[in-house]
Short mmCIF file of N, CA and C in Angstrom, two decimals:
data_model
loop_
_atom_site.label_atom_id
_atom_site.label_comp_id
_atom_site.label_asym_id
_atom_site.label_seq_id
_atom_site.Cartn_x
_atom_site.Cartn_y
_atom_site.Cartn_z
N ARG A 1 0.64 -1.29 -0.04
CA ARG A 1 -0.02 0.16 -0.15
C ARG A 1 1.17 1.06 -0.32
N ARG A 2 1.85 1.33 0.57
CA ARG A 2 3.00 2.30 0.79
C ARG A 2 3.53 2.73 -0.42
N GLN A 3 4.27 1.60 -1.01
CA GLN A 3 4.42 1.95 -2.71
C GLN A 3 3.54 2.23 -3.41
N ARG A 4 2.24 1.69 -3.30
CA ARG A 4 1.22 2.34 -4.02
C ARG A 4 1.06 4.19 -4.12
N GLN A 5 1.11 4.60 -2.75
CA GLN A 5 0.90 5.53 -2.03
C GLN A 5 2.11 6.92 -3.16
N MET A 6 3.57 6.09 -2.98
CA MET A 6 4.46 6.52 -3.24
C MET A 6 4.53 6.83 -5.22
N CYS A 7 4.12 5.77 -5.43
CA CYS A 7 4.12 6.13 -6.92
C CYS A 7 2.93 6.64 -7.54
N ILE A 8 1.87 6.98 -6.88
CA ILE A 8 0.78 7.77 -6.99
C ILE A 8 1.19 9.51 -6.73
N ARG A 9 2.07 9.41 -5.63
CA ARG A 9 2.85 11.06 -5.52
C ARG A 9 3.58 11.15 -6.44
N ASP A 10 4.59 10.57 -6.79
CA ASP A 10 5.52 10.30 -7.86
C ASP A 10 4.52 10.91 -9.26
N ARG A 11 3.62 10.16 -9.58
CA ARG A 11 3.13 10.64 -10.60
C ARG A 11 2.22 12.13 -10.61
N VAL A 12 2.01 12.09 -9.39
CA VAL A 12 1.66 13.51 -9.19
C VAL A 12 2.39 14.71 -9.49
N TYR A 13 3.58 14.69 -8.89
CA TYR A 13 4.63 15.42 -8.92
C TYR A 13 5.36 15.42 -10.25
N LYS A 14 5.24 14.57 -11.05
CA LYS A 14 5.64 14.55 -12.58
C LYS A 14 4.63 15.10 -13.25
N GLY A 15 2.95 15.25 -12.80
CA GLY A 15 2.08 15.76 -13.89
C GLY A 15 2.39 17.35 -13.39
N LEU A 16 2.44 17.50 -12.22
CA LEU A 16 2.68 18.83 -11.77
C LEU A 16 4.15 20.03 -12.60
N GLY A 17 4.81 18.78 -12.57
CA GLY A 17 6.28 19.49 -13.57
C GLY A 17 6.04 19.53 -14.66
N GLU A 18 5.11 18.87 -15.26
CA GLU A 18 5.02 18.88 -17.11
C GLU A 18 4.12 19.97 -16.76
N MET A 19 2.97 20.14 -16.24
CA MET A 19 2.16 21.36 -16.08
C MET A 19 2.73 22.49 -15.92
N GLN A 20 3.93 22.73 -14.99
CA GLN A 20 4.59 23.78 -15.17
C GLN A 20 5.42 24.27 -16.34
N THR A 21 6.19 23.29 -16.95
CA THR A 21 6.81 23.19 -18.14
C THR A 21 5.87 23.75 -19.11
N LEU A 22 4.47 23.38 -19.33
CA LEU A 22 3.44 23.72 -20.06
C LEU A 22 3.47 25.18 -20.02
N ALA A 23 2.91 25.66 -18.79
CA ALA A 23 2.74 26.73 -18.48
C ALA A 23 3.80 27.92 -18.84
N VAL A 24 4.61 27.74 -18.68
CA VAL A 24 6.01 28.54 -19.23
C VAL A 24 6.16 28.40 -20.57
N GLY A 25 5.64 27.84 -21.31
CA GLY A 25 5.65 27.51 -22.85
C GLY A 25 4.41 28.43 -23.43
N VAL A 26 3.66 28.23 -22.66
CA VAL A 26 2.38 29.11 -23.01
C VAL A 26 2.40 30.54 -23.05
N GLY A 27 3.31 30.94 -21.72
CA GLY A 27 3.85 32.41 -21.57
C GLY A 27 4.44 32.77 -22.45
N ASP A 28 5.34 31.97 -22.95
CA ASP A 28 6.57 32.26 -23.76
C ASP A 28 5.86 32.55 -25.10
N LEU A 29 5.03 31.60 -25.54
CA LEU A 29 3.95 31.98 -27.07
C LEU A 29 3.41 33.36 -26.75
N LYS A 30 2.53 33.56 -25.13
CA LYS A 30 1.98 34.97 -25.27
C LYS A 30 2.94 35.85 -25.80
N LYS A 31 4.19 36.09 -24.99
CA LYS A 31 4.90 37.11 -25.00
C LYS A 31 5.66 37.38 -26.66
N VAL A 32 5.56 36.02 -27.45
CA VAL A 32 6.05 36.21 -28.94
C VAL A 32 5.13 36.65 -29.72
N LEU A 33 3.40 36.38 -29.32
CA LEU A 33 2.39 36.88 -29.97
C LEU A 33 2.08 38.36 -29.54
N SER A 34 2.37 38.86 -28.51
CA SER A 34 2.27 40.06 -28.13
C SER A 34 3.15 41.30 -28.82
N ASN A 35 4.15 40.76 -29.20
CA ASN A 35 5.14 41.67 -29.88
C ASN A 35 4.78 41.76 -31.45
N VAL A 36 4.62 42.79 -31.75
CA VAL A 36 4.10 43.40 -33.24
C VAL A 36 4.44 42.33 -34.60
N LYS A 37 6.21 42.77 -34.43
CA LYS A 37 7.04 42.46 -35.06
C LYS A 37 7.21 40.99 -34.95
N THR A 38 7.06 40.55 -33.74
CA THR A 38 7.19 38.77 -34.50
C THR A 38 5.99 38.25 -34.76
N ARG A 39 4.68 39.07 -34.65
CA ARG A 39 3.77 38.45 -35.18
C ARG A 39 3.64 38.55 -36.57
N GLY A 40 4.12 39.76 -36.98
CA GLY A 40 4.15 39.93 -38.41
C GLY A 40 5.06 38.82 -39.05
N ILE A 41 6.26 38.57 -38.53
CA ILE A 41 7.15 37.51 -39.02
C ILE A 41 6.75 36.15 -38.97
N LEU A 42 5.85 35.86 -38.15
CA LEU A 42 4.84 34.51 -37.56
C LEU A 42 4.25 34.39 -39.30
N GLY A 43 3.31 35.47 -39.09
CA GLY A 43 2.21 35.51 -40.27
C GLY A 43 2.93 35.16 -41.89
N GLU A 44 4.35 35.83 -41.90
CA GLU A 44 5.01 35.77 -42.96
C GLU A 44 5.68 34.46 -43.52
N ILE A 45 5.90 33.91 -42.00
CA ILE A 45 6.65 32.53 -42.43
C ILE A 45 5.65 31.42 -42.86
N GLN A 46 4.13 31.79 -42.13
CA GLN A 46 3.20 30.58 -42.51
C GLN A 46 2.55 30.69 -43.76
N LEU A 47 2.54 32.15 -44.59
CA LEU A 47 2.26 32.23 -45.88
C LEU A 47 3.31 31.68 -46.48
N GLY A 48 4.48 31.81 -46.41
CA GLY A 48 5.68 31.36 -47.29
C GLY A 48 5.81 29.96 -47.17
N ALA A 49 5.37 29.26 -46.00
CA ALA A 49 5.41 27.78 -45.86
C ALA A 49 4.34 27.24 -47.02
N ILE A 50 3.09 28.03 -46.63
CA ILE A 50 1.68 27.63 -47.76
C ILE A 50 2.49 27.81 -49.19
N LEU A 51 2.64 28.95 -49.81
CA LEU A 51 2.86 29.41 -50.93
C LEU A 51 3.83 28.03 -51.72
N SER A 52 5.26 28.00 -50.67
CA SER A 52 6.12 26.93 -51.07
C SER A 52 5.50 25.46 -51.35
N GLU A 53 4.22 25.17 -50.62
CA GLU A 53 3.77 23.97 -50.78
C GLU A 53 3.09 23.75 -51.66
N ILE A 54 2.55 24.45 -52.39
CA ILE A 54 1.81 24.15 -53.57
C ILE A 54 2.52 25.13 -54.86
N LEU A 55 3.10 26.14 -54.68
CA LEU A 55 3.72 26.59 -55.93
C LEU A 55 5.08 26.36 -56.10
N THR A 56 5.68 26.32 -57.16
CA THR A 56 7.23 26.39 -57.53
C THR A 56 7.76 27.65 -57.06
N LYS A 57 9.12 27.81 -56.77
CA LYS A 57 10.09 28.84 -56.69
C LYS A 57 9.59 29.87 -57.69
N GLU A 58 9.42 29.35 -59.01
CA GLU A 58 9.29 30.43 -60.28
C GLU A 58 8.03 30.54 -60.35
N GLN A 59 6.94 30.48 -59.53
CA GLN A 59 5.79 30.66 -59.62
C GLN A 59 4.89 32.16 -58.90
N TYR A 60 6.08 32.61 -57.88
CA TYR A 60 5.87 33.59 -56.96
C TYR A 60 7.24 34.34 -56.92
N GLU A 61 7.33 35.30 -56.42
CA GLU A 61 8.19 36.46 -55.95
C GLU A 61 7.86 36.76 -54.52
N GLU A 62 9.05 37.19 -53.92
CA GLU A 62 9.22 37.65 -52.48
C GLU A 62 9.72 38.84 -52.21
N ASN A 63 9.07 39.75 -51.68
CA ASN A 63 9.61 41.11 -51.14
C ASN A 63 9.87 41.81 -52.41
N ILE A 64 8.53 41.89 -53.39
CA ILE A 64 8.93 42.69 -54.52
C ILE A 64 8.03 43.92 -54.79
N ALA A 65 8.32 44.94 -55.07
CA ALA A 65 7.50 46.30 -55.53
C ALA A 65 6.51 45.89 -56.53
N THR A 66 5.44 45.63 -56.36
CA THR A 66 4.28 45.44 -57.84
C THR A 66 3.77 46.85 -58.16
N LYS A 67 4.14 47.78 -57.46
CA LYS A 67 3.65 49.22 -58.04
C LYS A 67 4.29 49.81 -58.73
N LYS A 68 4.39 49.97 -60.07
CA LYS A 68 5.34 50.84 -60.64
C LYS A 68 5.91 52.26 -60.06
N GLY A 69 7.34 52.47 -59.83
CA GLY A 69 7.90 53.38 -59.10
C GLY A 69 7.96 53.52 -57.49
N SER A 70 7.26 52.61 -57.06
CA SER A 70 6.96 52.56 -55.96
C SER A 70 8.26 51.70 -55.17
N LYS A 71 8.38 52.10 -53.51
CA LYS A 71 9.44 51.24 -53.05
C LYS A 71 9.07 50.40 -51.74
N ASN A 72 7.21 50.24 -51.66
CA ASN A 72 6.57 49.56 -51.02
C ASN A 72 6.72 48.26 -51.33
N VAL A 73 7.40 47.16 -50.70
CA VAL A 73 7.32 45.92 -51.27
C VAL A 73 6.59 44.65 -50.50
N VAL A 74 5.84 44.10 -51.06
CA VAL A 74 4.58 43.01 -50.67
C VAL A 74 5.62 41.96 -50.55
N GLU A 75 4.83 41.58 -49.36
CA GLU A 75 5.72 40.14 -48.52
C GLU A 75 5.95 38.78 -49.97
N PHE A 76 4.88 38.61 -50.71
CA PHE A 76 4.51 37.72 -52.09
C PHE A 76 3.68 38.01 -52.77
N ALA A 77 4.05 37.71 -54.10
CA ALA A 77 3.37 37.89 -55.68
C ALA A 77 3.31 36.59 -56.00
N ILE A 78 2.18 36.28 -56.74
CA ILE A 78 2.26 34.77 -57.40
C ILE A 78 2.51 36.00 -58.84
N LYS A 79 2.92 34.76 -59.77
CA LYS A 79 3.21 35.48 -60.92
C LYS A 79 2.19 34.52 -61.98
N LEU A 80 1.35 35.47 -62.62
CA LEU A 80 0.15 34.94 -63.60
C LEU A 80 0.86 35.48 -65.05
N PRO A 81 0.39 34.57 -66.11
CA PRO A 81 0.77 35.06 -67.38
C PRO A 81 0.14 36.22 -67.49
N ALA A 82 0.35 37.12 -68.53
CA ALA A 82 0.09 38.35 -68.87
C ALA A 82 -0.51 38.28 -70.36
N ASP A 83 -0.86 38.95 -71.36
CA ASP A 83 -1.36 38.83 -72.90
C ASP A 83 0.32 38.92 -73.37
N GLY A 84 0.49 38.43 -73.80
CA GLY A 84 1.97 38.27 -74.77
C GLY A 84 2.98 37.50 -73.82
N ALA A 85 4.49 38.02 -73.82
CA ALA A 85 4.92 36.97 -72.93
C ALA A 85 5.25 37.68 -71.42
N GLY A 86 4.41 38.78 -71.08
CA GLY A 86 4.53 39.49 -69.87
C GLY A 86 4.23 38.60 -68.67
N THR A 87 4.04 39.15 -67.54
CA THR A 87 4.01 38.69 -66.17
C THR A 87 2.96 39.64 -65.57
N VAL A 88 1.97 39.13 -64.92
CA VAL A 88 0.87 39.94 -63.73
C VAL A 88 0.97 39.30 -62.77
N TYR A 89 1.02 40.51 -61.68
CA TYR A 89 1.78 39.74 -60.02
C TYR A 89 -0.02 40.03 -59.50
N LEU A 90 -0.21 38.87 -58.67
CA LEU A 90 -1.10 38.93 -57.62
C LEU A 90 -0.98 38.80 -56.18
N PRO A 91 -0.46 40.15 -55.50
CA PRO A 91 -0.27 41.01 -54.52
C PRO A 91 -0.52 39.91 -53.58
N VAL A 92 0.07 39.05 -52.33
CA VAL A 92 -0.36 38.71 -50.99
C VAL A 92 0.35 39.06 -50.02
N ASP A 93 -0.41 39.54 -49.11
CA ASP A 93 0.17 40.23 -48.03
C ASP A 93 -0.31 39.67 -46.65
N SER A 94 0.47 39.13 -45.80
CA SER A 94 0.03 38.64 -44.39
C SER A 94 -0.36 40.03 -43.39
N LYS A 95 -1.16 39.89 -42.66
CA LYS A 95 -1.83 40.90 -41.54
C LYS A 95 -2.17 40.22 -40.53
N PHE A 96 -1.57 40.39 -39.09
CA PHE A 96 -2.15 39.69 -38.17
C PHE A 96 -2.19 40.98 -37.16
N PRO A 97 -3.46 41.36 -36.84
CA PRO A 97 -3.69 42.14 -36.14
C PRO A 97 -4.07 41.70 -34.44
N GLY A 98 -3.09 41.21 -34.16
CA GLY A 98 -3.17 40.22 -32.62
C GLY A 98 -3.76 40.86 -31.41
N ASP A 99 -3.28 42.11 -31.59
CA ASP A 99 -3.81 43.23 -30.20
C ASP A 99 -5.49 43.38 -30.23
N THR A 100 -5.46 43.56 -31.68
CA THR A 100 -6.81 43.64 -31.82
C THR A 100 -7.84 42.82 -31.53
N TYR A 101 -7.70 41.73 -31.68
CA TYR A 101 -8.50 40.43 -31.83
C TYR A 101 -8.05 40.04 -30.97
N SER A 102 -7.22 40.25 -30.01
CA SER A 102 -7.23 39.61 -28.45
C SER A 102 -8.31 40.51 -27.83
N ALA A 103 -8.24 41.63 -27.81
CA ALA A 103 -9.18 42.65 -26.93
C ALA A 103 -10.51 42.03 -27.43
N LEU A 104 -10.72 41.81 -28.94
CA LEU A 104 -12.46 41.25 -28.95
C LEU A 104 -12.60 40.02 -28.20
N ARG A 105 -11.34 38.81 -28.19
CA ARG A 105 -11.63 37.73 -27.42
C ARG A 105 -11.86 37.88 -26.14
N ASP A 106 -10.99 38.64 -25.71
CA ASP A 106 -11.21 39.05 -23.99
C ASP A 106 -12.53 39.67 -23.74
N ALA A 107 -12.81 40.66 -24.70
CA ALA A 107 -14.54 41.40 -24.44
C ALA A 107 -15.68 40.08 -24.75
N VAL A 108 -15.66 39.18 -25.44
CA VAL A 108 -16.28 37.77 -25.50
C VAL A 108 -16.12 37.10 -24.12
N GLU A 109 -14.99 36.96 -23.75
CA GLU A 109 -15.15 36.09 -22.41
C GLU A 109 -15.65 37.14 -21.34
N SER A 110 -15.62 38.30 -21.38
CA SER A 110 -16.37 39.21 -20.15
C SER A 110 -17.76 39.18 -19.90
N CYS A 111 -18.36 38.62 -21.71
CA CYS A 111 -19.90 38.94 -21.58
C CYS A 111 -20.49 40.33 -21.72
N ASP A 112 -19.52 41.06 -21.87
CA ASP A 112 -20.01 42.72 -21.48
C ASP A 112 -20.37 43.19 -22.89
N LYS A 113 -21.81 43.31 -23.10
CA LYS A 113 -22.26 43.68 -24.64
C LYS A 113 -21.17 45.12 -25.06
N GLN A 114 -21.25 45.99 -24.47
CA GLN A 114 -20.50 47.44 -24.96
C GLN A 114 -19.15 46.87 -25.24
N ARG A 115 -18.33 46.51 -24.23
CA ARG A 115 -16.98 46.46 -24.67
C ARG A 115 -17.04 45.19 -25.74
N ILE A 116 -17.84 44.34 -25.83
CA ILE A 116 -18.00 43.63 -27.43
C ILE A 116 -18.05 44.49 -28.75
N GLU A 117 -19.00 44.93 -28.35
CA GLU A 117 -19.28 45.92 -29.70
C GLU A 117 -18.04 47.13 -29.77
N SER A 118 -17.79 47.55 -28.83
CA SER A 118 -16.54 48.31 -29.08
C SER A 118 -15.48 48.01 -29.85
N ALA A 119 -14.76 46.52 -29.34
CA ALA A 119 -13.88 45.69 -29.52
C ALA A 119 -14.17 45.21 -31.05
N GLN A 120 -15.59 44.86 -31.55
CA GLN A 120 -15.63 44.23 -32.77
C GLN A 120 -15.44 45.87 -34.17
N LYS A 121 -15.76 47.20 -33.37
CA LYS A 121 -15.72 48.13 -34.04
C LYS A 121 -14.13 48.36 -34.49
N ALA A 122 -13.54 48.30 -33.45
CA ALA A 122 -12.08 48.48 -33.82
C ALA A 122 -11.28 47.37 -34.29
N LEU A 123 -11.74 45.88 -34.54
CA LEU A 123 -11.51 44.90 -35.46
C LEU A 123 -11.77 45.21 -36.86
N VAL A 124 -13.18 46.00 -36.86
CA VAL A 124 -13.39 46.31 -38.36
C VAL A 124 -12.59 47.41 -38.87
N GLN A 125 -12.33 48.22 -38.11
CA GLN A 125 -11.45 49.36 -38.31
C GLN A 125 -10.05 49.21 -38.72
N ARG A 126 -9.27 48.41 -38.03
CA ARG A 126 -8.34 47.72 -38.25
C ARG A 126 -8.10 46.87 -39.79
N ILE A 127 -8.96 46.26 -39.72
CA ILE A 127 -9.14 45.47 -40.99
C ILE A 127 -9.10 46.35 -42.29
N LYS A 128 -10.29 47.11 -42.28
CA LYS A 128 -10.42 47.72 -42.95
C LYS A 128 -8.95 48.64 -43.30
N GLY A 129 -8.48 49.17 -42.39
CA GLY A 129 -7.32 49.92 -42.51
C GLY A 129 -6.06 49.51 -43.22
N GLU A 130 -6.14 47.80 -42.99
CA GLU A 130 -5.20 47.39 -43.63
C GLU A 130 -5.30 47.00 -44.92
N ALA A 131 -6.42 46.53 -45.23
CA ALA A 131 -7.08 46.28 -46.72
C ALA A 131 -6.77 47.84 -47.72
N LYS A 132 -6.95 48.80 -47.02
CA LYS A 132 -6.96 50.33 -47.68
C LYS A 132 -4.97 50.29 -48.05
N ASP A 133 -4.57 49.74 -46.99
CA ASP A 133 -3.07 50.02 -47.11
C ASP A 133 -2.56 48.83 -48.38
N ILE A 134 -3.08 47.90 -48.16
CA ILE A 134 -2.83 46.98 -49.34
C ILE A 134 -3.06 47.21 -50.64
N HIS A 135 -4.32 48.01 -50.58
CA HIS A 135 -4.65 48.58 -52.20
C HIS A 135 -3.76 49.55 -52.72
N ASP A 136 -3.62 50.51 -51.85
CA ASP A 136 -2.48 51.66 -51.84
C ASP A 136 -1.35 51.60 -52.37
N LYS A 137 -0.67 50.44 -51.48
CA LYS A 137 0.70 50.00 -51.67
C LYS A 137 1.09 49.27 -52.80
N TYR A 138 0.22 48.23 -53.10
CA TYR A 138 0.43 47.17 -53.86
C TYR A 138 -0.49 46.73 -55.23
N ILE A 139 -1.52 47.49 -55.47
CA ILE A 139 -2.40 46.96 -56.47
C ILE A 139 -1.93 47.96 -57.81
N ASP A 140 -1.65 47.77 -58.85
CA ASP A 140 -1.55 48.61 -59.95
C ASP A 140 -1.57 47.87 -61.02
N PRO A 141 -2.84 47.61 -61.59
CA PRO A 141 -3.15 47.27 -63.09
C PRO A 141 -2.39 48.02 -64.29
N PRO A 142 -2.03 47.76 -64.90
CA PRO A 142 -2.24 45.92 -65.53
C PRO A 142 -0.90 45.40 -65.08
N ASN A 143 0.25 45.76 -64.26
CA ASN A 143 1.30 45.18 -63.76
C ASN A 143 0.74 44.37 -62.77
N THR A 144 -0.48 44.26 -61.67
CA THR A 144 -0.92 43.67 -60.81
C THR A 144 -2.04 43.09 -61.46
N THR A 145 -2.72 42.17 -60.50
CA THR A 145 -4.49 41.86 -60.80
C THR A 145 -5.12 42.98 -60.27
N GLU A 146 -6.26 43.11 -60.91
CA GLU A 146 -7.30 43.88 -59.84
C GLU A 146 -7.64 44.47 -58.63
N PHE A 147 -6.95 42.82 -57.89
CA PHE A 147 -7.18 43.01 -56.54
C PHE A 147 -6.03 42.17 -55.75
N ALA A 148 -5.91 42.48 -54.47
CA ALA A 148 -4.88 41.83 -53.76
C ALA A 148 -5.46 40.89 -52.60
N ILE A 149 -4.69 39.78 -52.27
CA ILE A 149 -5.05 38.85 -50.98
C ILE A 149 -4.57 39.46 -49.81
N MET A 150 -5.36 39.64 -48.80
CA MET A 150 -5.14 39.98 -47.03
C MET A 150 -4.95 38.52 -46.60
N PHE A 151 -3.41 37.93 -45.99
CA PHE A 151 -3.71 36.53 -45.41
C PHE A 151 -4.13 36.85 -44.09
N LEU A 152 -4.75 36.11 -43.67
CA LEU A 152 -4.96 36.08 -41.85
C LEU A 152 -4.54 34.85 -41.19
N PRO A 153 -3.27 34.81 -40.44
CA PRO A 153 -2.57 33.35 -40.23
C PRO A 153 -3.51 32.82 -39.52
N PHE A 154 -4.54 32.77 -38.72
CA PHE A 154 -5.17 32.07 -37.93
C PHE A 154 -6.48 32.23 -38.11
N GLU A 155 -7.03 30.90 -38.21
CA GLU A 155 -8.60 30.63 -38.51
C GLU A 155 -9.64 31.31 -37.88
N GLY A 156 -9.06 31.48 -36.30
CA GLY A 156 -10.03 32.49 -35.88
C GLY A 156 -10.33 33.61 -36.11
N LEU A 157 -9.27 34.33 -36.61
CA LEU A 157 -9.35 36.05 -36.75
C LEU A 157 -9.89 35.69 -38.34
N TYR A 158 -9.48 34.83 -39.12
CA TYR A 158 -10.08 34.71 -40.46
C TYR A 158 -11.75 34.48 -40.23
N SER A 159 -12.39 33.68 -39.48
CA SER A 159 -13.68 33.32 -39.05
C SER A 159 -14.34 34.52 -38.75
N GLU A 160 -13.68 35.45 -37.84
CA GLU A 160 -14.19 36.72 -37.31
C GLU A 160 -14.63 37.62 -38.24
N VAL A 161 -13.63 37.76 -39.27
CA VAL A 161 -13.72 38.99 -40.13
C VAL A 161 -14.72 38.34 -41.27
N VAL A 162 -15.05 37.03 -41.37
CA VAL A 162 -16.11 36.80 -42.42
C VAL A 162 -17.54 36.76 -41.34
N ASN A 163 -16.99 36.45 -40.65
CA ASN A 163 -18.47 36.55 -39.80
C ASN A 163 -19.24 37.54 -39.58
N MET A 164 -18.50 38.88 -39.29
CA MET A 164 -18.71 40.05 -39.34
C MET A 164 -18.91 40.93 -40.54
N GLY A 165 -18.95 39.94 -41.77
CA GLY A 165 -19.44 40.56 -43.06
C GLY A 165 -18.48 41.60 -43.82
N LEU A 166 -17.44 41.13 -43.57
CA LEU A 166 -16.34 42.12 -44.20
C LEU A 166 -15.92 41.71 -45.46
N VAL A 167 -16.04 40.44 -45.71
CA VAL A 167 -15.59 39.77 -47.11
C VAL A 167 -16.08 40.77 -48.36
N GLU A 168 -17.11 40.90 -48.51
CA GLU A 168 -17.85 41.94 -49.35
C GLU A 168 -17.33 43.42 -49.40
N VAL A 169 -17.30 43.65 -48.34
CA VAL A 169 -16.86 45.25 -47.93
C VAL A 169 -15.34 45.48 -48.54
N LEU A 170 -14.55 44.36 -48.36
CA LEU A 170 -13.13 44.54 -48.50
C LEU A 170 -12.71 44.50 -50.05
N GLN A 171 -13.73 43.67 -50.77
CA GLN A 171 -13.77 43.37 -51.89
C GLN A 171 -14.28 44.86 -52.60
N ARG A 172 -15.53 45.20 -52.09
CA ARG A 172 -15.98 46.03 -52.99
C ARG A 172 -15.04 47.59 -52.72
N GLU A 173 -14.69 47.69 -51.35
CA GLU A 173 -14.03 48.83 -51.27
C GLU A 173 -12.77 49.14 -51.50
N TYR A 174 -11.98 48.06 -51.32
CA TYR A 174 -10.53 47.80 -51.61
C TYR A 174 -10.02 47.22 -52.51
N LYS A 175 -10.90 46.23 -53.00
CA LYS A 175 -10.28 45.28 -54.23
C LYS A 175 -9.39 43.93 -53.47
N VAL A 176 -9.73 44.04 -52.41
CA VAL A 176 -8.96 42.96 -51.63
C VAL A 176 -9.62 41.92 -50.62
N ASN A 177 -9.21 40.68 -51.29
CA ASN A 177 -10.13 39.36 -50.73
C ASN A 177 -9.00 38.73 -49.45
N ILE A 178 -10.05 38.34 -48.71
CA ILE A 178 -9.22 37.64 -47.36
C ILE A 178 -9.22 36.18 -47.18
N ALA A 179 -7.88 35.48 -47.16
CA ALA A 179 -7.63 34.15 -46.93
C ALA A 179 -7.22 33.84 -45.49
N GLY A 180 -7.38 33.08 -45.12
CA GLY A 180 -7.09 32.17 -43.91
C GLY A 180 -5.90 30.92 -44.19
N PRO A 181 -5.65 30.33 -43.40
CA PRO A 181 -4.71 29.22 -43.49
C PRO A 181 -5.23 28.18 -44.54
N SER A 182 -6.51 27.71 -44.32
CA SER A 182 -6.97 26.83 -45.12
C SER A 182 -7.64 27.63 -46.46
N THR A 183 -8.07 28.44 -46.71
CA THR A 183 -8.86 29.24 -47.78
C THR A 183 -7.36 29.58 -48.79
N CYS A 184 -6.45 30.04 -48.20
CA CYS A 184 -5.24 30.41 -48.83
C CYS A 184 -4.99 29.44 -49.75
N LEU A 185 -5.07 27.99 -49.82
CA LEU A 185 -4.76 27.19 -50.59
C LEU A 185 -5.47 27.24 -51.83
N LEU A 186 -6.58 27.45 -51.44
CA LEU A 186 -7.59 27.62 -52.55
C LEU A 186 -7.46 28.65 -53.88
N TYR A 187 -7.27 29.98 -53.13
CA TYR A 187 -6.88 31.19 -53.86
C TYR A 187 -5.52 30.87 -54.61
N THR A 188 -4.72 30.26 -54.04
CA THR A 188 -3.40 30.52 -54.60
C THR A 188 -3.67 29.23 -55.46
N SER A 189 -3.96 27.93 -55.66
CA SER A 189 -3.73 27.02 -56.46
C SER A 189 -4.56 27.37 -57.84
N ASP A 190 -5.68 28.17 -57.62
CA ASP A 190 -6.75 28.41 -58.50
C ASP A 190 -5.94 29.67 -59.21
N ALA A 191 -5.14 30.30 -58.69
CA ALA A 191 -4.14 31.67 -59.52
C ALA A 191 -3.11 30.85 -60.46
N ALA A 192 -2.75 29.72 -59.84
CA ALA A 192 -1.51 29.02 -60.44
C ALA A 192 -2.05 28.38 -61.87
N ASP A 193 -3.47 27.78 -61.48
CA ASP A 193 -3.81 27.27 -62.41
C ASP A 193 -4.08 27.99 -63.91
N ASP A 194 -4.40 29.30 -63.37
CA ASP A 194 -5.00 30.37 -64.44
C ASP A 194 -3.80 30.24 -65.67
#
């Protein structure tokens, strides 16, 4: 009996140790995701990994100015055939407004209706601002397609933007389509097939 108790105690201590290690890891992840620059890099790396899985290196460019005479470089641009022998670029830029999205998630958890509405408005403004930025910096027909793609690196964020009814608004006002990790594959493989 005593040996069994010692075995259980050892398992409990081991479990506590594993939980402490996990808590430290979660804390480290929160630190990474709270840093704006690191979040941006995380989204860019994820987008690059998705593109490299479905496209050859010859089918897209990294960090390229798609607008004639501009020094603004988009993270990725998919190469599409143009009339004749030229190339048209489809700009794809990763955006991760993690602080705004996190504020919305916190508001939802608080069940405070006013706080939720305020956080939703802030996220809408932020996403619209990012779409305007993409439109102004990277869309330049006939050098580019008439639209660009905003990649949102987390499915939860992507779903929230879709549920807020922003898809049509962003397309109509800014010529920007949104994609999450799962839908990005659809956009890019369709573009590659054209």
